[in-house]
XYZ file of C-alpha atoms in Angstrom:
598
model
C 24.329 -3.020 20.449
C 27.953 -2.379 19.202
C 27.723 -2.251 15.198
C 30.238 -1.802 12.472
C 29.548 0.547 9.507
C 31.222 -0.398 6.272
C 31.971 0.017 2.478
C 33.054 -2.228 0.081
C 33.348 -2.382 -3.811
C 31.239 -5.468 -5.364
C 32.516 -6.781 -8.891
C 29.604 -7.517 -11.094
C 29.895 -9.703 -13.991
C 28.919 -6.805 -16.622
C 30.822 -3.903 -18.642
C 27.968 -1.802 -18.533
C 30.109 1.698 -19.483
C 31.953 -0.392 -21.655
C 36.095 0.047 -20.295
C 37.277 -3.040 -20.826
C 36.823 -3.804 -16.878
C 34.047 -5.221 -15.224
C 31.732 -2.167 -13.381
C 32.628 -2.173 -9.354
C 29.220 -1.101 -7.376
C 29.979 0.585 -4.140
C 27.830 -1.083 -0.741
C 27.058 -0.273 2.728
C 26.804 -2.505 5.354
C 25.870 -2.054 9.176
C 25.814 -4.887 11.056
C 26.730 -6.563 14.355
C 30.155 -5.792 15.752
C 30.906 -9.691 16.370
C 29.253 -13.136 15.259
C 28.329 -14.547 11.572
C 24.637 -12.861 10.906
C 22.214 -13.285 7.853
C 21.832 -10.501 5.952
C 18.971 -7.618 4.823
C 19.991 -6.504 1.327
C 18.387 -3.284 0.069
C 18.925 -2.617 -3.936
C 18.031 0.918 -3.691
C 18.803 3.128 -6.895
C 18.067 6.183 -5.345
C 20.022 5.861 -2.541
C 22.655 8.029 -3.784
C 20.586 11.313 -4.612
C 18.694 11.642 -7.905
C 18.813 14.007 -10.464
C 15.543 16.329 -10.018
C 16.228 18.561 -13.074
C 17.155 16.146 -15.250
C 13.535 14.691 -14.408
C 11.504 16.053 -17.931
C 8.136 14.225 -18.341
C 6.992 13.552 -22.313
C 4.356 15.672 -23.531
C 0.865 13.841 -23.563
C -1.302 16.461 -25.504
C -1.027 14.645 -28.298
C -3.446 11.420 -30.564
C -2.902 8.352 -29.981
C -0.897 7.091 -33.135
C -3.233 4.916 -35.225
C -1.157 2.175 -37.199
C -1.444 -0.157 -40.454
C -2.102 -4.037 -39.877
C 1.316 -5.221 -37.960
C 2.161 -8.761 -38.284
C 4.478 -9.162 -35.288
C 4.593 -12.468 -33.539
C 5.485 -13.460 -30.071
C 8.693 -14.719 -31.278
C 9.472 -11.442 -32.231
C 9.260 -10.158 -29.121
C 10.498 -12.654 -26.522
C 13.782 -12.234 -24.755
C 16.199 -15.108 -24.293
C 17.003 -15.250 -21.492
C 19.811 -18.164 -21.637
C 21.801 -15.909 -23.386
C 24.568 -14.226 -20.760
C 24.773 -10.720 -20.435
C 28.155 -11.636 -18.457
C 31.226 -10.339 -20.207
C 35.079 -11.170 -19.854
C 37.348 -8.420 -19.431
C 39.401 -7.179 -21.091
C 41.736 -5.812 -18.250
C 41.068 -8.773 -15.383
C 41.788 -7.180 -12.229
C 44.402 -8.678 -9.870
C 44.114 -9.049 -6.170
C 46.705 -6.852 -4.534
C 45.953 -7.964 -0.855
C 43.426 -8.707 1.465
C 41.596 -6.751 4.537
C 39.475 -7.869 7.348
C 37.042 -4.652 7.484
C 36.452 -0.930 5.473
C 34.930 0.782 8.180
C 33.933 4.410 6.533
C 31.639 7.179 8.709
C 28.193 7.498 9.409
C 25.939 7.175 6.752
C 23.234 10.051 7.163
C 23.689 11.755 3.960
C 22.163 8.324 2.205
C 18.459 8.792 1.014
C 15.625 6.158 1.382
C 16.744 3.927 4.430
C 13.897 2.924 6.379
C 14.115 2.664 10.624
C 13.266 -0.948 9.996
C 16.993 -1.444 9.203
C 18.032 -0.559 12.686
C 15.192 -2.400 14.153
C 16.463 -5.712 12.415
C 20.177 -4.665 13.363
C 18.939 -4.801 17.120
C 17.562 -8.349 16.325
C 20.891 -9.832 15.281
C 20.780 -9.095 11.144
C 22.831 -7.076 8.866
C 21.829 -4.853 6.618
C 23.630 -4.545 3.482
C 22.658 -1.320 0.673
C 23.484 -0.526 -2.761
C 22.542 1.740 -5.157
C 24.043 -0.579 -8.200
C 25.510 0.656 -11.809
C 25.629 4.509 -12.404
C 25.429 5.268 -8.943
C 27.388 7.896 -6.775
C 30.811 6.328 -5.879
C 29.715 3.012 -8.442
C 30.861 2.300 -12.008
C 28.978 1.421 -15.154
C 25.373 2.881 -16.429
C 22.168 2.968 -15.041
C 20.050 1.020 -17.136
C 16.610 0.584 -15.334
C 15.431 -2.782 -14.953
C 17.460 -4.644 -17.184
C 19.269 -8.187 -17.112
C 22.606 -5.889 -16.306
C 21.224 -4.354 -13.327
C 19.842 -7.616 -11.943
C 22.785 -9.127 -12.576
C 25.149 -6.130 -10.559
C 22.845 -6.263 -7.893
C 22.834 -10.554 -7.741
C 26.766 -9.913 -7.569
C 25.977 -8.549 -3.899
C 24.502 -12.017 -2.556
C 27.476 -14.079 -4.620
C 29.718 -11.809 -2.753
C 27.945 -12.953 0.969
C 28.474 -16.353 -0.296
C 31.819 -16.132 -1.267
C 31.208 -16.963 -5.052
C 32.802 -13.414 -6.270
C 34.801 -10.658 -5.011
C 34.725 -7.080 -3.612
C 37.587 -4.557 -2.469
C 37.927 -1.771 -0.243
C 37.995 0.580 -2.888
C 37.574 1.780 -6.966
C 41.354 1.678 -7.614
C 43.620 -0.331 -5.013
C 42.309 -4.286 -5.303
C 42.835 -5.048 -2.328
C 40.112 -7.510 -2.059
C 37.700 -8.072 1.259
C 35.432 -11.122 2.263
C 32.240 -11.496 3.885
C 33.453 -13.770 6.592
C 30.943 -12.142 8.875
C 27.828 -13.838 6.721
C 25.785 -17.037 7.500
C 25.420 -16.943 4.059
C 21.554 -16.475 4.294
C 20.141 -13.579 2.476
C 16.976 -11.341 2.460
C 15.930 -8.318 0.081
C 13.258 -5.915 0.960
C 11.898 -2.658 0.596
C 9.515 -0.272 -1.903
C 8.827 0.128 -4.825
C 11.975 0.257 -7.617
C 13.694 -1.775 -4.304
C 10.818 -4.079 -4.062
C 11.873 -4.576 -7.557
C 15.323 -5.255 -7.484
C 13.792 -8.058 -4.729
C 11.690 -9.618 -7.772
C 14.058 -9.574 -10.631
C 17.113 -11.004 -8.568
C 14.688 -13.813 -7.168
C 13.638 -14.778 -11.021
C 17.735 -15.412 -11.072
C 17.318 -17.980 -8.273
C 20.519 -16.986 -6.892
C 21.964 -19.265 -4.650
C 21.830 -17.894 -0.758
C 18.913 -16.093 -1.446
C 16.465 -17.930 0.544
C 13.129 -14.818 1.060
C 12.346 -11.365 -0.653
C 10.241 -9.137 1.030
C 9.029 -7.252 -1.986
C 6.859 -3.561 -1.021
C 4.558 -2.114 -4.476
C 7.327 -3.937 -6.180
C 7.303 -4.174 -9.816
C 7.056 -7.486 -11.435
C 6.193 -6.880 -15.050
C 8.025 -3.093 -15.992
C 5.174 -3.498 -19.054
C 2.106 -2.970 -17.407
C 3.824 -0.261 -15.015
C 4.952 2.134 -17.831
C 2.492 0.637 -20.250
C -0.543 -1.037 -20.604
C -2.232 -2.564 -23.908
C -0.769 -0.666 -26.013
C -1.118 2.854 -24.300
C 1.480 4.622 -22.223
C 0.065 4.408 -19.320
C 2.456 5.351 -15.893
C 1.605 5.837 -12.346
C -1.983 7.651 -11.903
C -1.185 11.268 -12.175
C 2.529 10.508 -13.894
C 1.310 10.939 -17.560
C 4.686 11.850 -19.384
C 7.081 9.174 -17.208
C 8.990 6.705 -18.580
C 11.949 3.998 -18.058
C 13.990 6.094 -19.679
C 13.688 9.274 -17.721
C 14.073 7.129 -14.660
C 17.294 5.579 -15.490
C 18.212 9.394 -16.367
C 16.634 10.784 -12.760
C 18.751 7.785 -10.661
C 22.272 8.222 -12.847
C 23.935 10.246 -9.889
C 27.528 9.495 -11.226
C 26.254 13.267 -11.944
C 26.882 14.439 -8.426
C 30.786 14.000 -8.825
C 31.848 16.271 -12.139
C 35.210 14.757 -12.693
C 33.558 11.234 -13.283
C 30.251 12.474 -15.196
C 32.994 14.526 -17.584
C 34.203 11.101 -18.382
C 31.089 9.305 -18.521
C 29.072 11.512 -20.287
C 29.108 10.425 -23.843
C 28.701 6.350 -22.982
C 25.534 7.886 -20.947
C 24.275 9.934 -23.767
C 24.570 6.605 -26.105
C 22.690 4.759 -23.096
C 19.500 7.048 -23.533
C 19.560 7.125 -27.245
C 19.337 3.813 -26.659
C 16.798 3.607 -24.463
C 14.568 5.852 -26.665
C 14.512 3.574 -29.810
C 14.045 0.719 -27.895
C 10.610 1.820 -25.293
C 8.938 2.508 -28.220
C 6.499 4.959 -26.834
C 4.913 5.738 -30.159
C 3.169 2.305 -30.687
C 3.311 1.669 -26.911
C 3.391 -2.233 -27.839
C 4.842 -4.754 -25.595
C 8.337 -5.742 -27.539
C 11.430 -7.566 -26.275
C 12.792 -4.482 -24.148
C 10.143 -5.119 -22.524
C 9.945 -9.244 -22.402
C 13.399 -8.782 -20.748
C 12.088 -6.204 -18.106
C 9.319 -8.820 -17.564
C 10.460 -11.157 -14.370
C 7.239 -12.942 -14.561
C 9.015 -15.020 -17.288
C 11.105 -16.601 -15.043
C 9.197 -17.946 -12.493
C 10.093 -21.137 -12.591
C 13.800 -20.438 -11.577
C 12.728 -18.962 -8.558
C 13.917 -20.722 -5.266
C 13.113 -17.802 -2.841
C 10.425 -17.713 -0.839
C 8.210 -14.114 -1.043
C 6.503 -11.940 1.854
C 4.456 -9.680 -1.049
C 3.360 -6.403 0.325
C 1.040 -4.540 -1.742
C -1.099 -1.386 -0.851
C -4.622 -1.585 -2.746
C -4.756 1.812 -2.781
C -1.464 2.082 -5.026
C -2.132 3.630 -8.412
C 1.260 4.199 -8.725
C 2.899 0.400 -8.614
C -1.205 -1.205 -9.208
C -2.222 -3.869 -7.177
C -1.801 -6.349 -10.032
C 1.911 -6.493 -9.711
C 1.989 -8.129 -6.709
C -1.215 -10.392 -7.410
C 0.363 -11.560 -10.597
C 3.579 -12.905 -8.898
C 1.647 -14.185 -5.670
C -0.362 -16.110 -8.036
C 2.505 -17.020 -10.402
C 4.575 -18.817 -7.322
C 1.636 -20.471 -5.403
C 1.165 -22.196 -8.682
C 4.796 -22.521 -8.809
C 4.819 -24.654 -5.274
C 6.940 -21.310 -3.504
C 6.227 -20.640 -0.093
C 4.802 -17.026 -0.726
C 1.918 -14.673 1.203
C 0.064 -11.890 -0.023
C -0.340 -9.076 2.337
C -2.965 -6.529 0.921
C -3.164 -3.028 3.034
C -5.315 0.096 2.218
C -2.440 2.476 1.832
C -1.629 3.916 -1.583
C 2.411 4.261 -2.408
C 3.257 3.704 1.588
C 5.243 1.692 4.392
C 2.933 0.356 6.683
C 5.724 -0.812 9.877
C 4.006 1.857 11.549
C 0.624 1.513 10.884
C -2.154 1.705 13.678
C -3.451 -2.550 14.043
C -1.396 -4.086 11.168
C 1.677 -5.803 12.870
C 3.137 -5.555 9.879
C 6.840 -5.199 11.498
C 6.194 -8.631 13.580
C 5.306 -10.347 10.511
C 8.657 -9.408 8.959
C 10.220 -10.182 12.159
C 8.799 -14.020 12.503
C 9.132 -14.242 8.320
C 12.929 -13.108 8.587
C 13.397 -15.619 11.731
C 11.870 -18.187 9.915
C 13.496 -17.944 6.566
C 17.023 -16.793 8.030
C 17.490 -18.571 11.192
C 15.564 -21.574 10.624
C 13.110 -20.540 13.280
C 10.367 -23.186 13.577
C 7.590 -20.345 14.239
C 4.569 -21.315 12.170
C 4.509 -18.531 9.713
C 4.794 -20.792 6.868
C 1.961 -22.984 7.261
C -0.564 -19.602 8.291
C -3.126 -18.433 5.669
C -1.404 -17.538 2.781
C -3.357 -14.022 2.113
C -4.176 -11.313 4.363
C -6.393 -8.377 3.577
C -7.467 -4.989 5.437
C -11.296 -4.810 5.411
C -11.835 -0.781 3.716
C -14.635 -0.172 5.350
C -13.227 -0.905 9.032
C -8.888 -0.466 8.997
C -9.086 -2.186 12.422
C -10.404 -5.440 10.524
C -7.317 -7.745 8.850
C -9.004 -11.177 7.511
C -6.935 -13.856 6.504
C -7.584 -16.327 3.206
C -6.544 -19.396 2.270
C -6.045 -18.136 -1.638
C -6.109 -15.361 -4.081
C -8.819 -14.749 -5.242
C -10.928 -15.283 -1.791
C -13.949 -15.287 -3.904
C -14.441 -18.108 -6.497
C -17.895 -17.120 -8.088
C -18.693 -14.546 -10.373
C -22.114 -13.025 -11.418
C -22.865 -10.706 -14.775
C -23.319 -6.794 -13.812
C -26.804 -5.803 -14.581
C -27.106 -4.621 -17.840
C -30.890 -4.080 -19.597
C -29.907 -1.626 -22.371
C -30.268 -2.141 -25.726
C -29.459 -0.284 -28.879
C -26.877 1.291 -30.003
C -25.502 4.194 -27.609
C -21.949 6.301 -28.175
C -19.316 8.110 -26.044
C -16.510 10.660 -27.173
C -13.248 9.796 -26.547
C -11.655 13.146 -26.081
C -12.031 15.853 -23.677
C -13.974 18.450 -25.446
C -16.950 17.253 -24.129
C -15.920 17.130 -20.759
C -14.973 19.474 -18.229
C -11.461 18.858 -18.720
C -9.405 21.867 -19.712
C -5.487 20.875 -20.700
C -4.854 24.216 -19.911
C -5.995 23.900 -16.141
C -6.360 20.251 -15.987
C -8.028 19.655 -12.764
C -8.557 15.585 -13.059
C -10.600 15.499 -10.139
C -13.273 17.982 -11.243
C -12.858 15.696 -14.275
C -13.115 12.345 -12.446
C -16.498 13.352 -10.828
C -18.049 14.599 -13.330
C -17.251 11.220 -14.990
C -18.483 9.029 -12.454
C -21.527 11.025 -11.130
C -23.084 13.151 -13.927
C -24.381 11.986 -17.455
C -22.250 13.352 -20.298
C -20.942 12.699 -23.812
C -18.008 11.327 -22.500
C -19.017 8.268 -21.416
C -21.710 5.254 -20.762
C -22.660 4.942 -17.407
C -24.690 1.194 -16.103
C -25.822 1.016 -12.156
C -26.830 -1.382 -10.692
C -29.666 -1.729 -7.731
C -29.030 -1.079 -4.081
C -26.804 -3.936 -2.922
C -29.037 -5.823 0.219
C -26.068 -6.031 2.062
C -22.137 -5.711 2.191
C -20.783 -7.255 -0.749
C -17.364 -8.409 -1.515
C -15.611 -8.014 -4.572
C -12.381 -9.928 -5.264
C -10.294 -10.507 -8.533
C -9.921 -9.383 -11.814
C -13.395 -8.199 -13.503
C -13.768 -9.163 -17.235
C -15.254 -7.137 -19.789
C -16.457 -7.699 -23.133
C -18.735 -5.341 -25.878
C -18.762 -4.840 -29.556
C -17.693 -1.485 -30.502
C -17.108 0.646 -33.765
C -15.259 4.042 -34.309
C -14.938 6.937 -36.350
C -11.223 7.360 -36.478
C -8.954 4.399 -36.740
C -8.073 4.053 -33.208
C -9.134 5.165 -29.816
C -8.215 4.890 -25.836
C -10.977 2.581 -24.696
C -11.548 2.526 -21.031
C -13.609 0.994 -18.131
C -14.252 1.545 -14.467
C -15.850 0.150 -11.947
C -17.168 3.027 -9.123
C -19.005 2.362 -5.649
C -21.794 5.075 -5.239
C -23.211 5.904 -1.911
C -22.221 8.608 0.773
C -19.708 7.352 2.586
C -16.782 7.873 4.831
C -13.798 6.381 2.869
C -10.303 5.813 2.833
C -8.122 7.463 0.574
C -4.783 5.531 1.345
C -2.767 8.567 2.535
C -1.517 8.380 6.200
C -2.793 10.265 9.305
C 0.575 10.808 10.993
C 3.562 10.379 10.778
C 4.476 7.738 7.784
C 7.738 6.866 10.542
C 6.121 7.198 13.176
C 2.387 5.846 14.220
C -0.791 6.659 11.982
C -3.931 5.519 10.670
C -4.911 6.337 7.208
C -6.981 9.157 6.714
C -10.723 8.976 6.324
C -12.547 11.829 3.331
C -16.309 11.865 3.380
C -17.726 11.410 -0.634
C -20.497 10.188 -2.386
C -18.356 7.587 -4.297
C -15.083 5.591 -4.531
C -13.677 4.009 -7.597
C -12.871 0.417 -7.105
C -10.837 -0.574 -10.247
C -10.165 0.578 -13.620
C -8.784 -0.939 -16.762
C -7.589 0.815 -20.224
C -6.517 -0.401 -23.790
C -5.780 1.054 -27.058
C -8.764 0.048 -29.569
C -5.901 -1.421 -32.082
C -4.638 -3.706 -29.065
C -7.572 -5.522 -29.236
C -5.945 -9.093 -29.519
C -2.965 -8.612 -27.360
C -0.040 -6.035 -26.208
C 2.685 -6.588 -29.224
C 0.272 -5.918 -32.517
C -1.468 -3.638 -33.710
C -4.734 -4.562 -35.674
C -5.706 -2.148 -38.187
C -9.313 -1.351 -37.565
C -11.937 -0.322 -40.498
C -13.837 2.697 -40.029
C -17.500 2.025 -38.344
C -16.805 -0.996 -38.212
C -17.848 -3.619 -35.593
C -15.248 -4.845 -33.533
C -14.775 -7.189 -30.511
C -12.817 -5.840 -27.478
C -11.952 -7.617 -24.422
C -10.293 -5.907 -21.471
C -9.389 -7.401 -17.618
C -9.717 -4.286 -15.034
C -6.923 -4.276 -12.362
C -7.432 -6.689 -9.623
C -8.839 -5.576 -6.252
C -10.330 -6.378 -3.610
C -12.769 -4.472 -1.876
C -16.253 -4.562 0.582
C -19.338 -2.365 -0.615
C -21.585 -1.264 1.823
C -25.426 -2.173 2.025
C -27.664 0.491 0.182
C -24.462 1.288 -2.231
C -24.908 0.976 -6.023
C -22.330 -0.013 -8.306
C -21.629 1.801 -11.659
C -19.836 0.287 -14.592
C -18.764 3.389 -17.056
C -17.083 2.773 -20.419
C -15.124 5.989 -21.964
C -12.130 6.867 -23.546
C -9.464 9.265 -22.364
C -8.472 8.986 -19.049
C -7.526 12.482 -17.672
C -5.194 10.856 -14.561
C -3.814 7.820 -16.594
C -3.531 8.534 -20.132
C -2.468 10.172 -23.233
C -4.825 13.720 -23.892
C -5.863 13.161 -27.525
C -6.634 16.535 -29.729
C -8.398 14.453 -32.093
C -11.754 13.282 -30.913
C -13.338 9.816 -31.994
C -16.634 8.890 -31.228
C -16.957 5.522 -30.270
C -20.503 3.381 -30.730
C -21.423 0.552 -28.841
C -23.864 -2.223 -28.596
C -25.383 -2.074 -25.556
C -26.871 -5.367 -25.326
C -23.195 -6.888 -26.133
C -21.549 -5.852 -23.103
C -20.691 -8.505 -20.471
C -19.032 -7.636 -17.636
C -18.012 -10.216 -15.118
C -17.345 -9.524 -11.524
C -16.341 -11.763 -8.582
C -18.413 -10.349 -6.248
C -20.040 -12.456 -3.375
C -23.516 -13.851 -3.748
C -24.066 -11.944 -6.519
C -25.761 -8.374 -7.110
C -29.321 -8.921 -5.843
């Protein structure tokens, strides 16, 4: 097929590097030489290189920061969102002309474009790209996941539509249209890009009529955070928004522009620190605004939601908590659940995950009467078989729930610290740490099991815990997991093969496989924005919802519930250890798990 490669300059309706002029963001386009096509649009902030030294993780050898009684309220911390982030500027710009095409070179110097692209170039779409605000060759500031960057990268599908301009270049105005566009719109793609999908379909942009969203972030909270603990991706202690919005500025890469730049950057990050608040790690309104959950109801797109349940780096309940948020909404969505971790599964042995795009685009773009809609809303790869993909009407598949086994009594304690583990911050290995935690009996923990299971069980949903607890030091990490037990050959998520290619994921022989976790900081014990000041040995009530999952246990397997505190892949590494004391016969732990343990 004959295609045309192009580049055009998008106005946005924000002054993000505050000039007076509204920020231009540079985008790609490769499409179909002749015809009016629908379009693919990627919102890709990396696409333009990143900036690996600039990439300094916090330090996380350090206590959890215990607080007096807060009295914040959820006014106090909710964003409004009808109030525009859209500025008038001060130097309008004038159109000096018009042109029919920018046709610029090949693009193989851009990172992160997947072969799908060209696949869905040979089937009669374009595919448009951007990197957005602070970007190589793009004006304005990089300013991770805020109304400003959803609201640059929205500018690209007004732009298809006609409802704003772009220009062939920074300087020049001469202005170029998108005569070559139905008009009908897609976003896809992984993780930050899966994002971008989310947060411009809580706009309910006009043209935008599907997102295909990959580990996409729908609540920047719980992905940097999570009751009141910093809590990144699994093995990412030390991330955070910040750092990210420093790692994708690549306005960096061209010296003339960073030397002018520079100081409206440095007052971005300032800003960004103050505002994270990693000290109290409470939800606030930098967060409420990075929170596209709240605007479900203006979504009008429909949503293909691809989520790996092996992901520990964007968790599973990012994409369950949207599914669930637009079925209830009435949007045409499906939940597509895979056993990878932080992977693209197009070429992925048995999961047709490329013709499902293909029929969803077709459908959704072209009007193509093919069914999709109207199929089971949920599919799911079975873990202990990759071959197996069931389908469900609704998440969660399982609607009953039955009490984990608990006969203890008494009053038993665990440390939360590492001291008494094997964990050494000095040569950290977390996995020497994990199974010690999940297999042996130590100070670090309480450990319940349950009996052989009789046959294959599913669990599926979010498992509910409650127990009365008291401390010795005014706050603690409190966590919980739930772990399979049994030999077993398991899969870890990672691909066998080539990731663009063909593979199967790989298959690692242990004697267990943790199913779900869930964390919280002890003073977050009513919700994510206030701290509770907690008495000394006293008895307090804590409630905490593990991750969602879903996931078959094998016949003969036990399950083990285990309550501790530090979390050597997730969280912060106290140096001040608190011994927490529980009631034994207060814990209640709920799991949807099918026909029950016995």
């Amino acid at each position: 097929m004959e295609y045309i490669f192009e580049q055009v300059w998008v106005e946005t309706p924000v002054d993000t590097d505050h000039d007076g002029m509204l920020d231009l963001i540079r985008v790609l386009i490769k499409r179909p030489k002749s015809g009016k096509v629908p379009a693919v649009f990627v919102a890709n902030p990396y696409m333009m290189h990143c900036n690996e030294d600039w990439y300094d993780l916090y330090d996380v050898h350090k206590d959890v920061q215990a607080f007096p009684q807060q009295s914040i309220t959820k006014a106090d911390i909710t964003f409004d969102f009808s109030v525009s982030r859209t500025v008038q500027p001060q130097k309008p710009r004038q159109t000096a002309g018009f042109a029919k095409t920018n046709i610029t070179p090949d693009y193989t110097d851009i990172e992160c474009i997947s072969p799908l692209y060209d696949h869905l170039l040979e089937r009669g779409y374009a595919s448009v790209f951007s990197a957005g605000l602070g970007t190589r060759g793009s004006q304005g500031i990089t300013l991770s996941g805020s109304r400003e960057e959803i609201l640059a990268f929205r500018s690209v599908i007004d732009w298809l539509n006609g409802r704003c301009r772009a220009f062939t270049n920074l300087t020049d105005n001469i202005e170029i249209r998108a005569d070559w566009c139905t008009g009908k719109v897609a976003m896809s793609a992984r993780s930050y890009l899966g994002t971008m999908c989310i947060g411009v379909g809580a706009t309910g942009v006009k043209g935008l009529e599907t997102i295909i969203p990959e580990a996409g972030i729908s609540n920047w909270y719980e992905y940097y955070r999570m009751h009141g603990l910093n809590l990144p991706a699994l093995g990412w202690q030390g991330d955070d928004i910040d750092i990210l919005a420093k790692y994708c500025f690549s306005r960096t890469y061209d010296p003339e522009d960073l030397k002018q730049i520079k100081p409206e950057f440095e007052k971005s990050q300032t800003w960004f620190k103050r505002h994270i608040d990693r000290e109290s790690a409470n939800y606030n309104r930098f967060w409420d605004e990075r929170n596209y959950l709240n605007q479900l109801d203006s979504f009008k797109a429909s949503a293909l939601i691809i989520q790996g349940l092996n992901d520990w780096n964007v968790k599973p309940k990012q994409a369950v908590d949207l599914f669930t948020g637009l079925q209830a909404r009435g949007i045409e969505s499906k939940l597509y659940l895979h056993r990878g971790a932080h992977i693209y599964t197009y070429f992925l042995e048995g999961a047709h995950t490329v013709e499902l795009i293909d029929r969803w685009l077709d459908h959704y773009l072209k009007g193509a009467d093919n069914g999709v809609e109207k199929e089971d809303a949920v599919i799911i790869e079975n873990n202990l078989d990759q071959k197996v993909w069931e389908t469900f009407r609704q998440w969660p598949v399982i609607e009953s729930r039955a009490a984990f086994p608990i006969d203890a009594e008494g009053e038993a304690s665990f440390t939360d610290g590492w001291k008494n583990s094997c964990f050494d911050p000095q040569d950290p290995k977390p996995q020497a740490w994990l199974d010690e935690l999940v297999l042996s009996d130590s100070a670090n923990k309480l450990r319940f099991l349950s009996e052989p299971l009789p046959e294959n069980r599913r669990i599926s949903g979010t498992i509910k815990l409650t127990f009365e607890a008291k401390l010795d030091q005014p706050t603690a990490i409190l966590s919980a997991m739930l772990a399979d037990l049994g030999e077993d050959d398991r899969l870890n998520g990672e691909a066998d093969g080539d990731e663009y290619s063909h593979y199967e994921f790989k298959k690692v022989h242990a004697s267990y496989g943790v199913i779900t976790r869930g964390w919280m900081n002890a003073q977050n014990r009513e919700n994510d924005y206030c701290k509770q000041e907690l008495k000394i040995n006293a008895y307090y009530t804590y409630t905490l919802d593990l991750i969602p999952m879903d996931y078959m246990v094998r016949k003969g397997h036990r399950l083990a519930l285990i309550l501790y505190g530090m979390d050597a892949q997730c969280t912060q590494i106290p140096l001040t250890e608190c011994t927490v004391t529980v009631k034994q016969d207060s814990i209640h732990c709920m799991v949807p798990i099918e026909k029950g343990f016995r």
